[in-house]
Coordinates of C-alpha atoms and ligand atoms in Angstrom, one line a residue:
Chain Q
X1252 CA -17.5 24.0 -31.7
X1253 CA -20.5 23.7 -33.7
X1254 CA -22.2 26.3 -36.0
X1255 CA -24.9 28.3 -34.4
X1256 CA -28.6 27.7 -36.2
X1257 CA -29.8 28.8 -39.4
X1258 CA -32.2 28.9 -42.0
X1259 CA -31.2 26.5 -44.5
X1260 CA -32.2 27.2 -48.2
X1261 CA -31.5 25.2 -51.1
X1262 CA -32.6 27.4 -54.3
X1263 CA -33.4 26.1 -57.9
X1264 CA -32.2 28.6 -59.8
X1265 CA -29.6 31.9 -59.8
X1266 CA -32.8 34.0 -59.9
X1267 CA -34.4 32.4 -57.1
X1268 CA -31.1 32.0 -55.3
X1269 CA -30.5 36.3 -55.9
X1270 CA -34.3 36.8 -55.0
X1271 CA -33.4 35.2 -51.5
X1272 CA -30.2 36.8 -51.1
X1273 CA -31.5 40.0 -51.7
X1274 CA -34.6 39.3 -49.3
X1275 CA -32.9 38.2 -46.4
X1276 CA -29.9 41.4 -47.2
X1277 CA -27.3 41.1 -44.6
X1278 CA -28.2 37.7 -42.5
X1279 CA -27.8 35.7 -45.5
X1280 CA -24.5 34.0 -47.0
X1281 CA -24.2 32.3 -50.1
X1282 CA -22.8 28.6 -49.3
X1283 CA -20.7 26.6 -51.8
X1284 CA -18.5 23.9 -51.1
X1285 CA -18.2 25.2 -47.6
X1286 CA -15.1 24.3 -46.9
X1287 CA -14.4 28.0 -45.7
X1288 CA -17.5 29.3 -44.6
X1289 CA -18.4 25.8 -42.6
X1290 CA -14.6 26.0 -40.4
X1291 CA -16.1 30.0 -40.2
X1292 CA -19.4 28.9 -38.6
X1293 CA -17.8 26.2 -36.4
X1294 CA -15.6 28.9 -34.9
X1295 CA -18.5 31.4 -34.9
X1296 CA -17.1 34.2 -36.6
X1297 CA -19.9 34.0 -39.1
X1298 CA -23.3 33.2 -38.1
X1299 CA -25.5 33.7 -40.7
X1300 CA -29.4 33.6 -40.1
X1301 CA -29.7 32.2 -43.2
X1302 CA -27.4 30.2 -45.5
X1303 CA -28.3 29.9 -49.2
X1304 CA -26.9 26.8 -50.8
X1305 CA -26.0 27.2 -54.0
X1306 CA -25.2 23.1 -55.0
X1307 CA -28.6 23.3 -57.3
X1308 CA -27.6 26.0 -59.6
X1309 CA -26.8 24.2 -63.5
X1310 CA -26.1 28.3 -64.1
X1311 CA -23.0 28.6 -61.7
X1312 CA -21.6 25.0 -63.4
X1313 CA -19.9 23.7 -66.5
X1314 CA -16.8 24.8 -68.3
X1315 CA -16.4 25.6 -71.6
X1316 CA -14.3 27.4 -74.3
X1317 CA -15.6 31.0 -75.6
X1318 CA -13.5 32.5 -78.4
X1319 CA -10.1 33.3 -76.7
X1320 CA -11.3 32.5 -73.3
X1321 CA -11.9 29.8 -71.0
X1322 CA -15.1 29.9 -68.7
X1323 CA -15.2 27.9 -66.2
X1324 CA -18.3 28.0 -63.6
X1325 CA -18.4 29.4 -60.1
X1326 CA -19.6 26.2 -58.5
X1327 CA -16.3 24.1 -60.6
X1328 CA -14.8 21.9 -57.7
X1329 CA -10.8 22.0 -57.4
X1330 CA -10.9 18.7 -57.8
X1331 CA -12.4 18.7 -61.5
X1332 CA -10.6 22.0 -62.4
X1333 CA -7.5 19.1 -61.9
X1334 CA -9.3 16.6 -64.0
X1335 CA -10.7 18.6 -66.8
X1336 CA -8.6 18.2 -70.3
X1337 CA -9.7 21.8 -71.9
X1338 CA -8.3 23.7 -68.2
X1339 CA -5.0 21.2 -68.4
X1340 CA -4.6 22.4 -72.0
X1341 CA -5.5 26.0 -71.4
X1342 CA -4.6 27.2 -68.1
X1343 CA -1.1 25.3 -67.5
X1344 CA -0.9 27.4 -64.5
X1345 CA -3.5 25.6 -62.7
X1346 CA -1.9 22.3 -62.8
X1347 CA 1.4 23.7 -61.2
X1348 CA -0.6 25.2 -58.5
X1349 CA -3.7 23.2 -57.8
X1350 CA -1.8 20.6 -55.7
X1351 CA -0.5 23.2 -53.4
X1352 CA -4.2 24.0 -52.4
X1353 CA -5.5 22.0 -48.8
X1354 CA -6.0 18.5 -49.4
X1355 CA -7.4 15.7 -52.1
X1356 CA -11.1 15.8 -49.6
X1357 CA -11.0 19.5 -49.4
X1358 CA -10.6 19.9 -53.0
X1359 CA -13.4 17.5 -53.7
X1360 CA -15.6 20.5 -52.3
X1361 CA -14.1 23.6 -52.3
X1362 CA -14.9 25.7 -55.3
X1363 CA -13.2 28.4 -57.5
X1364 CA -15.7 30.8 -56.8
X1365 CA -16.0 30.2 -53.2
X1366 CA -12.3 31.1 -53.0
X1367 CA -12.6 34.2 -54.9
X1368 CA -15.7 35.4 -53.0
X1369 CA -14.1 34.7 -49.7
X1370 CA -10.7 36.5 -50.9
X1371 CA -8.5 35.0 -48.5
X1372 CA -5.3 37.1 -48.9
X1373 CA -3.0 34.0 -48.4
X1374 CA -5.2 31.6 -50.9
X1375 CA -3.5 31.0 -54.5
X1376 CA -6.6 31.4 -56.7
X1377 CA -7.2 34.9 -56.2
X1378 CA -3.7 35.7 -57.2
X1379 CA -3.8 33.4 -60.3
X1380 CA -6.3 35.2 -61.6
X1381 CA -4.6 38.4 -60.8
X1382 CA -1.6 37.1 -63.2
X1383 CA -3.9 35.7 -65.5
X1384 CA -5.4 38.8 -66.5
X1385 CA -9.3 37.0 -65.7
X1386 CA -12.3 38.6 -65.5
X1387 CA -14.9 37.8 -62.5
X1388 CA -18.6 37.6 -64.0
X1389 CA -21.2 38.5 -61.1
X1390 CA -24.8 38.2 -61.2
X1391 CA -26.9 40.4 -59.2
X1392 CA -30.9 41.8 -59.5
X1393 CA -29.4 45.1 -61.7
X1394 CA -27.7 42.2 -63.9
X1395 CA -24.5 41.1 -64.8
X1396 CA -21.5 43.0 -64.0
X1397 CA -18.0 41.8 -65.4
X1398 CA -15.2 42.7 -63.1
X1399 CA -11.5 42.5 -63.4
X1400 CA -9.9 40.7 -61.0
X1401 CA -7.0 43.6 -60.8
X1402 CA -10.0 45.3 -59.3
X1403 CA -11.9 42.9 -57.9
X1404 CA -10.5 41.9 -54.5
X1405 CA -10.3 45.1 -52.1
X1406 CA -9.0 44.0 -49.2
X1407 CA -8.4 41.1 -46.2
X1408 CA -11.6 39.3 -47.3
X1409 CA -13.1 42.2 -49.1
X1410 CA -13.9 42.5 -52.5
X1411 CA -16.0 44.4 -55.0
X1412 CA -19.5 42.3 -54.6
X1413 CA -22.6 43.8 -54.1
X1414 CA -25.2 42.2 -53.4
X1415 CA -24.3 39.6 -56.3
X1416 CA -23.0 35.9 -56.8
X1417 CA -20.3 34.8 -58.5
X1418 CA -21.6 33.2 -61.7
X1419 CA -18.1 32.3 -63.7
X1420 CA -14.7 33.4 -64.3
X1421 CA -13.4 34.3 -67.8
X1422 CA -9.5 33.2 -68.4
X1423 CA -7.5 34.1 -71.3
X1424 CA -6.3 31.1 -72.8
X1425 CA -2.8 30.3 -73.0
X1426 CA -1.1 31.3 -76.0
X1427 CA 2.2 30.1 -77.4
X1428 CA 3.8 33.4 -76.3
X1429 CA 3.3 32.6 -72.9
X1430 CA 5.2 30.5 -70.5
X1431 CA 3.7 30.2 -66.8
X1432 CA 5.7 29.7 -63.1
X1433 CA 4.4 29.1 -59.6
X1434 CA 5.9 28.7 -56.6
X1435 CA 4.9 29.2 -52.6
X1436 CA 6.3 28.2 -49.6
X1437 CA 4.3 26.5 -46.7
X1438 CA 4.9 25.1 -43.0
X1439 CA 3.6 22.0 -43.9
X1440 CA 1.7 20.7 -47.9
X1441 CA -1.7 22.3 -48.2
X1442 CA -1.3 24.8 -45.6
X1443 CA -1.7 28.3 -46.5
X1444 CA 1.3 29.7 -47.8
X1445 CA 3.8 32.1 -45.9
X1446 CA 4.6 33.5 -49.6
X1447 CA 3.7 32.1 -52.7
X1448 CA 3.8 34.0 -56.2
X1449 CA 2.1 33.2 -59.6
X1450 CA 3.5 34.6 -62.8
X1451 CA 2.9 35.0 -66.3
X1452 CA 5.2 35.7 -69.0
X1453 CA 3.9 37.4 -72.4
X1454 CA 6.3 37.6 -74.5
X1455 CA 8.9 40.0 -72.4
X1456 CA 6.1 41.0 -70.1
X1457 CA 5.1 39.7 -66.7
X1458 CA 2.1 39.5 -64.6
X1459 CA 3.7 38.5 -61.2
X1460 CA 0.6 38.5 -58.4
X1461 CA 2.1 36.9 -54.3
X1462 CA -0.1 35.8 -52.1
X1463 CA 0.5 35.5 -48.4
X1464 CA 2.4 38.7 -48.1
X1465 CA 0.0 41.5 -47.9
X1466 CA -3.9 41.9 -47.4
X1467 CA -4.7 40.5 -50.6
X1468 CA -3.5 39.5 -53.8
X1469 CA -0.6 41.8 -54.9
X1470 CA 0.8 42.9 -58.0
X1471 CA 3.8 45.3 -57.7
X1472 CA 4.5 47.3 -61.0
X1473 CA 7.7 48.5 -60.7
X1474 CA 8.5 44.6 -59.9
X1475 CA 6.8 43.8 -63.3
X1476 CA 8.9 46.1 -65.1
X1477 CA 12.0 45.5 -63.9
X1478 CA 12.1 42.1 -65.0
X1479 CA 10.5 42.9 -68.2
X1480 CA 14.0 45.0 -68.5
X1481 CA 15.9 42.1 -67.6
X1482 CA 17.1 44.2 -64.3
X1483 CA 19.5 41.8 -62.2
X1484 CA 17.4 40.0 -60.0
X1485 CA 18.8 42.0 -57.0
X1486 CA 17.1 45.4 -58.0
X1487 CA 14.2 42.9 -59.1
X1488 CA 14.2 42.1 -55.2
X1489 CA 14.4 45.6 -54.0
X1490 CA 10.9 46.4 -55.9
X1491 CA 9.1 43.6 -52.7
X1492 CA 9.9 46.8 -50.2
X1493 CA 6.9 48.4 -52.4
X1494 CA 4.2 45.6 -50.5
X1495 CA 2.7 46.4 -47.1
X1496 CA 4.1 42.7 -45.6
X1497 CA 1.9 40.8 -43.3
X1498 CA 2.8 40.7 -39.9
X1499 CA 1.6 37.9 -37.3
X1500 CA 2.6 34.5 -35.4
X1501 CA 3.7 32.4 -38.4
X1502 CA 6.6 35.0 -39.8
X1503 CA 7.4 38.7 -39.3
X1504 CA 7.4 41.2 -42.6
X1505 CA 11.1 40.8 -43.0
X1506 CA 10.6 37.0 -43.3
X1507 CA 8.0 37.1 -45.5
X1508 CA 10.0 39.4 -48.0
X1509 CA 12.8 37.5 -47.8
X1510 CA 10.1 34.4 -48.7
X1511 CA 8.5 36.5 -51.4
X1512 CA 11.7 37.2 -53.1
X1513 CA 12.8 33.0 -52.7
X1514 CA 9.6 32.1 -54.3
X1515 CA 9.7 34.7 -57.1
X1516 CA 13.5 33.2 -57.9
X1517 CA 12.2 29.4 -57.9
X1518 CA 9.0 30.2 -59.7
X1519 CA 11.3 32.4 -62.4
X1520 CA 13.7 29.3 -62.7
X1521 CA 10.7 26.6 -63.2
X1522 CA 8.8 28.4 -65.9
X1523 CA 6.9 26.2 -68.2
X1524 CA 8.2 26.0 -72.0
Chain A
X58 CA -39.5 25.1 -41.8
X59 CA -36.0 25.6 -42.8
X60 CA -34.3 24.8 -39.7
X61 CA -35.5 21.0 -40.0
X62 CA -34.4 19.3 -43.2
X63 CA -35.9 16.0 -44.4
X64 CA -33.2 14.2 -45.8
X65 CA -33.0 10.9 -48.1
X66 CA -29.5 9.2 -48.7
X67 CA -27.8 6.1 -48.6
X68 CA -25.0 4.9 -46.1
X69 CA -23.1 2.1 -46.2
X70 CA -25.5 0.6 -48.8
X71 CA -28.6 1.2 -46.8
X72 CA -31.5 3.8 -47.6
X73 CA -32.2 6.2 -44.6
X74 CA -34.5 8.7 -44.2
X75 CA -34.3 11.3 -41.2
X76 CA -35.3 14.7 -40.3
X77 CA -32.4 16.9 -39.1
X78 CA -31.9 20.3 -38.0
X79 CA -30.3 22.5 -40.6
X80 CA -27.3 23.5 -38.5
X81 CA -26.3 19.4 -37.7
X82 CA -23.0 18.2 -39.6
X83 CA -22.6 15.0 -41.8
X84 CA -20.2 13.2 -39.2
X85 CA -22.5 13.9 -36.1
X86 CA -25.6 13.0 -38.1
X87 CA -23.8 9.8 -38.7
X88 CA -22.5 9.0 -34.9
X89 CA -25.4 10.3 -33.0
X90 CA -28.2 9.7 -35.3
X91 CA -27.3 6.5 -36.8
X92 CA -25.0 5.2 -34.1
X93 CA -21.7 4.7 -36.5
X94 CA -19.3 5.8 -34.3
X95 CA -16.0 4.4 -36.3
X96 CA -15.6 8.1 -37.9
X97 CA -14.2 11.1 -35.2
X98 CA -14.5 13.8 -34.9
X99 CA -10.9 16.3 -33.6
X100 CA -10.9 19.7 -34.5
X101 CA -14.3 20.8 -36.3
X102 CA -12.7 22.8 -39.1
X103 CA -11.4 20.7 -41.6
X104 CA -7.9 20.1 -40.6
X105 CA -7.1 16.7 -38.8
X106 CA -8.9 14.6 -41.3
X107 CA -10.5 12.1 -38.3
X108 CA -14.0 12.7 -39.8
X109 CA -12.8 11.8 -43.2
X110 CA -15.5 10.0 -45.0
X111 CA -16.6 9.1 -48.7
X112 CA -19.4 10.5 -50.6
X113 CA -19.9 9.9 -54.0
X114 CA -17.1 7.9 -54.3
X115 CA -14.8 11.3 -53.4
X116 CA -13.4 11.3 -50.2
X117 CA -14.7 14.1 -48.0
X118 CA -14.5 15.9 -44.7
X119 CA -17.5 14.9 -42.5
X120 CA -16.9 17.8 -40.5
X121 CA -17.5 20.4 -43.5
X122 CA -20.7 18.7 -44.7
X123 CA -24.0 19.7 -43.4
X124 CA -26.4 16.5 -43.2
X125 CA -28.9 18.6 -45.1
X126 CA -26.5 18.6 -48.4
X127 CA -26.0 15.2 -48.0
X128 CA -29.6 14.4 -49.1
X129 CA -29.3 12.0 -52.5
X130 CA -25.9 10.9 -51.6
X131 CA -24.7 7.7 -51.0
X132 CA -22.1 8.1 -48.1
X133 CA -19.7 5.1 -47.1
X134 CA -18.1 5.2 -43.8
X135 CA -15.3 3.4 -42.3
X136 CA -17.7 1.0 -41.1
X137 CA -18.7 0.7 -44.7
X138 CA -15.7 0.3 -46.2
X139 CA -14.8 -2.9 -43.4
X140 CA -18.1 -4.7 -44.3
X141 CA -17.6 -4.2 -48.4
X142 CA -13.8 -5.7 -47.9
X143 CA -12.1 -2.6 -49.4
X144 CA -10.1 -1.9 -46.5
X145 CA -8.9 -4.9 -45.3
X146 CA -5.3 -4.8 -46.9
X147 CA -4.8 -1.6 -45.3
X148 CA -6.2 -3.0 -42.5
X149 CA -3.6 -5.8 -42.6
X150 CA -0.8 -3.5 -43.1
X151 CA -1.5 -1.2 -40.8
X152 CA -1.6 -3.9 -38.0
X153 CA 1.5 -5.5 -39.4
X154 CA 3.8 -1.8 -39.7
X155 CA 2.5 -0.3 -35.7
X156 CA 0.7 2.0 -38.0
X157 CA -1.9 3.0 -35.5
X158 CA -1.4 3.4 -31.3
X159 CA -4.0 5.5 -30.1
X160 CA -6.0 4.6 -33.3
X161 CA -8.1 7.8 -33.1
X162 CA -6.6 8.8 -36.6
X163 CA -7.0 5.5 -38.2
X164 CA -10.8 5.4 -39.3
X165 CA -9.8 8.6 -41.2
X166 CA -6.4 7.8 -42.9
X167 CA -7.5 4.6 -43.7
X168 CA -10.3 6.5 -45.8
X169 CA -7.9 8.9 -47.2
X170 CA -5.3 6.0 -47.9
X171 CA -8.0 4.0 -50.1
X172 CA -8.3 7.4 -51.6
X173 CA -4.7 7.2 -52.5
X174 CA -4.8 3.4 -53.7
X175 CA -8.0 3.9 -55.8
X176 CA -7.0 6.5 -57.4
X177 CA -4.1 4.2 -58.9
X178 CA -0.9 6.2 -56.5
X179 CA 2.2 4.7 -56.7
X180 CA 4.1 3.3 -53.6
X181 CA 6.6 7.1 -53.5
X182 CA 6.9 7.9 -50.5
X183 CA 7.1 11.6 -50.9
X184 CA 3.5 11.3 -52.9
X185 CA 1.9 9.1 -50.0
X186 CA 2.9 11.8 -47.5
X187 CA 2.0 14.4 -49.2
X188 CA -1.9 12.9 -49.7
X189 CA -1.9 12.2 -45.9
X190 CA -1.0 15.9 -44.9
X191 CA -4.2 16.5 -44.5
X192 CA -4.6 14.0 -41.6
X193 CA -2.7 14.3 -38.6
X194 CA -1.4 11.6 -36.7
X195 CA -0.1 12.4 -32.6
X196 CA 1.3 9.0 -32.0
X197 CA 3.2 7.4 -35.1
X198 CA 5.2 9.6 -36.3
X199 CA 3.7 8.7 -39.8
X200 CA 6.7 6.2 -40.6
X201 CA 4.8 3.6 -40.2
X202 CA 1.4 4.4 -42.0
X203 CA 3.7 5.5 -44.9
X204 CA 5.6 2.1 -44.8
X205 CA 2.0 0.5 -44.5
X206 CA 0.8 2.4 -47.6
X207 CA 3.5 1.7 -49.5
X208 CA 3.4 -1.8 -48.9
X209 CA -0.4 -2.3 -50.1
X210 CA 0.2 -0.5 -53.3
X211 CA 3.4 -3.0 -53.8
X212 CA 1.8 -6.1 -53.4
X213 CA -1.1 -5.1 -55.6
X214 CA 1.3 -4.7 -58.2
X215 CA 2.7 -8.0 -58.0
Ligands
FAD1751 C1 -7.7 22.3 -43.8 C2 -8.0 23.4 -44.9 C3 -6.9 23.8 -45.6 C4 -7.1 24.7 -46.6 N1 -6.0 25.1 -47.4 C5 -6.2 26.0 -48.3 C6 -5.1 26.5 -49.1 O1 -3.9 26.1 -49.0 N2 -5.3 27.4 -50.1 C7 -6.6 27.9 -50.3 O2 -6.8 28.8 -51.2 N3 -7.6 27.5 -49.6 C8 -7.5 26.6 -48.6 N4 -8.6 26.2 -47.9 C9 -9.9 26.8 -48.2 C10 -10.6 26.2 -49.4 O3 -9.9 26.5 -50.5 C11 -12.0 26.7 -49.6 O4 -12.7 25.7 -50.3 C12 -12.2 27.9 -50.4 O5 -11.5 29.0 -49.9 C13 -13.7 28.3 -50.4 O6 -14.4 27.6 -51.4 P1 -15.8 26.9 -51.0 O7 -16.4 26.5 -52.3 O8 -15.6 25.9 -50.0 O9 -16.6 28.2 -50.4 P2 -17.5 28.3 -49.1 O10 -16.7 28.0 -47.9 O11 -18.8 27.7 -49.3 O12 -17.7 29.9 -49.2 C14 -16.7 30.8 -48.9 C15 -17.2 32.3 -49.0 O13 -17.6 32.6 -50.3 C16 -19.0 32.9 -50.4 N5 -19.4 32.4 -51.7 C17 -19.2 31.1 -52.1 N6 -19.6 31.0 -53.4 C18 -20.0 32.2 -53.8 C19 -20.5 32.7 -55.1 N7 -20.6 31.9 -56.1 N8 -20.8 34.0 -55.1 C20 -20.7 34.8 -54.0 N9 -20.2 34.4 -52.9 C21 -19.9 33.1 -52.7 C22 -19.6 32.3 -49.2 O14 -20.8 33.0 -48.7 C23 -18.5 32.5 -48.2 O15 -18.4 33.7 -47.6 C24 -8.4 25.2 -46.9 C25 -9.5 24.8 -46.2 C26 -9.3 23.9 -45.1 C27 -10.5 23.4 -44.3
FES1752 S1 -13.0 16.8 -37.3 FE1 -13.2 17.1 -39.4 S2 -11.2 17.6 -40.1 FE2 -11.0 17.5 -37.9
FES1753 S1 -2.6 6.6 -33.8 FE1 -3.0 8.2 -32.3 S2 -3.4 9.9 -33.5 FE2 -2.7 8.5 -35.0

């Protein structure tokens, strides 16, 4: 199908682009690289009155090192989060698991704050930032708001936004106490993964956030724990029956658990050095 | 008003200027409004690839691209990329290997295969079918188009 009609707005600047979004309230969506929100309108199940393009914004763009963190812009392509030397050097994680997302054209659009607005629950960036300790920055008309992404996505395409843009994403960059694994298991390269798991090692302790398996992005403490005690990886395992497993066409919860628990084992056995 | 865009872009080398409605997409813009018909259009959300098309030198889905953000760009189609010569190895090898029967797919993969060879991929045929999984094919099999693939990117390095 085809999207219904719209207003189509192509702001100048973050302020202008908030002033709109806050005019127009609820009829207006924020549009990025699309490659979400376009299949979304196509199939009707958005139809925004107005759609706010946000391609003109120099504010949501560029990437660059701050201190101990990496920010990288809301409107950063896939496709140069690949290229760029300072996010190969500082975020190993993302070259593992940037491949594994849709295809070379859809990656030429699709942006890392797209994905993290739209909080896909099977999509891999939301979880590697849950593993990655980052912090969301969001711009709104009472200012800026830094969230964390542990609390930033809520739910099945929910997350803490109000009324604000995403304007970058803060990442801890990697430091030589840290070794980084990634694994997820598709029906086919670039689909949406079944179960997929990111996971960062500190030292002895471990951020480990799946995707595909619950509602959202999930972090399991107990899990965390138990391999930080070097637990066999059996009663690792038994710490999955802690996530609320997705159910539908593609696999059953039991399947998915059993999937979560083959990722975590491959991702655990290809750890960066 | 916002629902009718005036647009400025180049395609296949030529400047074009139109007026299109806001909700119109890049690959209909291109068939219906300018007649070049050699890109398809399958599924309308971004997952058989037919529509696949370059823009800015990246290849794109023309599906997922309103004609309104195309404005500025300089879009190449398949039609483009026959005239300028740069398909016409893959072309060659895709008529030598049986790589196309219906041929609805073809105008895409060829796009995203001189996506593959430009960006300097090697003839592994793992790495070639993982690029093209983002176009599907309902009649090879994807044997062939692999085996075509490979074959341009081995006798370039010769
Ligand atoms: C065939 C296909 C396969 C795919 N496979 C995968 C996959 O394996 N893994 C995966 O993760 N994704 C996949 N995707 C989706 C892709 O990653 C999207 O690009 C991404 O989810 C959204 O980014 P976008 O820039 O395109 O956002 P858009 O589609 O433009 O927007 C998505 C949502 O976020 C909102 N939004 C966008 N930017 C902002 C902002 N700065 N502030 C606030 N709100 C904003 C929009 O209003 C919209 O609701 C696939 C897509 C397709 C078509
Ligand atoms: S028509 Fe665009 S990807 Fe199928
Ligand atoms: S040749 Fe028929 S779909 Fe590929």
């Amino acid at each position: 199908m085809k999207a219904p009609d719209f207003d189509y707005l192509l702001p100048a600047s973050l302020d202008a682009a908030l002033a709109m979004l806050a005019e127009h309230g609820g009829e207006a969506m924020p549009l990025a690289g699309g490659q979400s929100l376009m299949p979304m309108m196509n199939f009707r199940v958005a139809a925004p009155e107005v759609l706010i393009d946000l391609a003109n914004l120099s504010e949501l763009r560029g990437i660059s090192i701050e201190g101990d963190t990496i920010r990288i812009g809301a409107m950063t392509r896939y496709a140069e989060l690949m290229a760029d030397a300072d996010v190969q050097k500082h975020i190993p994680i993302f070259g593992l698991a940037l491949p594994h997302i849709a295809h070379d054209a859809i990656r030429n659009r699709g942006t890392i704050g797209g994905s993290i607005a739209l909080a896909d629950p099977a999509a891999e960036m939301p979880a590697l930032l849950r593993a990655l300790n980052a912090i969301v920055e969001a711009e709104g008309p009472d200012g800026t708001r830094m969230i964390n992404a542990d609390d930033f996505f809520l739910g099945m395409f929910e997350t803490a936004l109000d009324g604000e843009l995403i304007k970058a994403l803060h990442i801890p960059v990697a430091t030589s106490e840290q070794r980084f694994g990634f694994h997820e298991l598709t029906q086919r390269h670039g689909d949406y993964a079944l179960a997929g798991v990111a996971v960062v090692q500190t030292s002895n302790t471990y951020r480990a956030a799946f995707f595909g398996v619950a509602d959202r992005a999930t972090r399991v403490p107990d899990l965390e724990q138990a391999l930080e005690q070097q637990d066999d990886m059996a009663s690792v395992l038994e710490h999955l029956g802690n996530i609320d497993f997705t159910d539908d066409l593609k696999a059953n919860h039991t399947t998915r658990q059993r999937l979560a628990g083959v990722a975590l084992k491959r991702a655990l056995k290809g750890m960066t050095v | 008003m916002s629902r009718s865009i005036d647009i400025s872009l180049r395609v296949n080398g030529e400047d074009v200027r139109a007026t299109v409605p806001s909700r119109l997409n890049l690959v209909d813009f291109l068939r219906e409004e300018l007649s070049l018909t050699g890109s398809h259009v399958g599924c309308e959300h971004g997952v058989c690839g037919a529509c696949t098309l370059t823009v800015d030198g990246d290849t794109v889905r023309g599906c997922l691209m309103l004609a309104a953000q195309a404005d500025g760009k300089d879009v190449i189609t398949i039609e483009g990329l026959a005239e300028n010569g740069q398909s016409a190895q893959l072309q060659a090898a895709f008529t030598k290997h049986n790589a196309l029967q219906c041929g609805f797919c073809t105008p895409g993969m060829l796009a995203s295969a001189i996506g593959y060879v430009n960006a300097g991929g090697i003839a592994d045929r793992e790495a070639i079918r993982q690029h093209i999984s983002g176009n599907y094919c309902r009649c090879t099999g994807y044997q062939s188009i692999v085996n075509a693939i490979c074959d341009v990117i081995e006798e370039k390095s010769v």
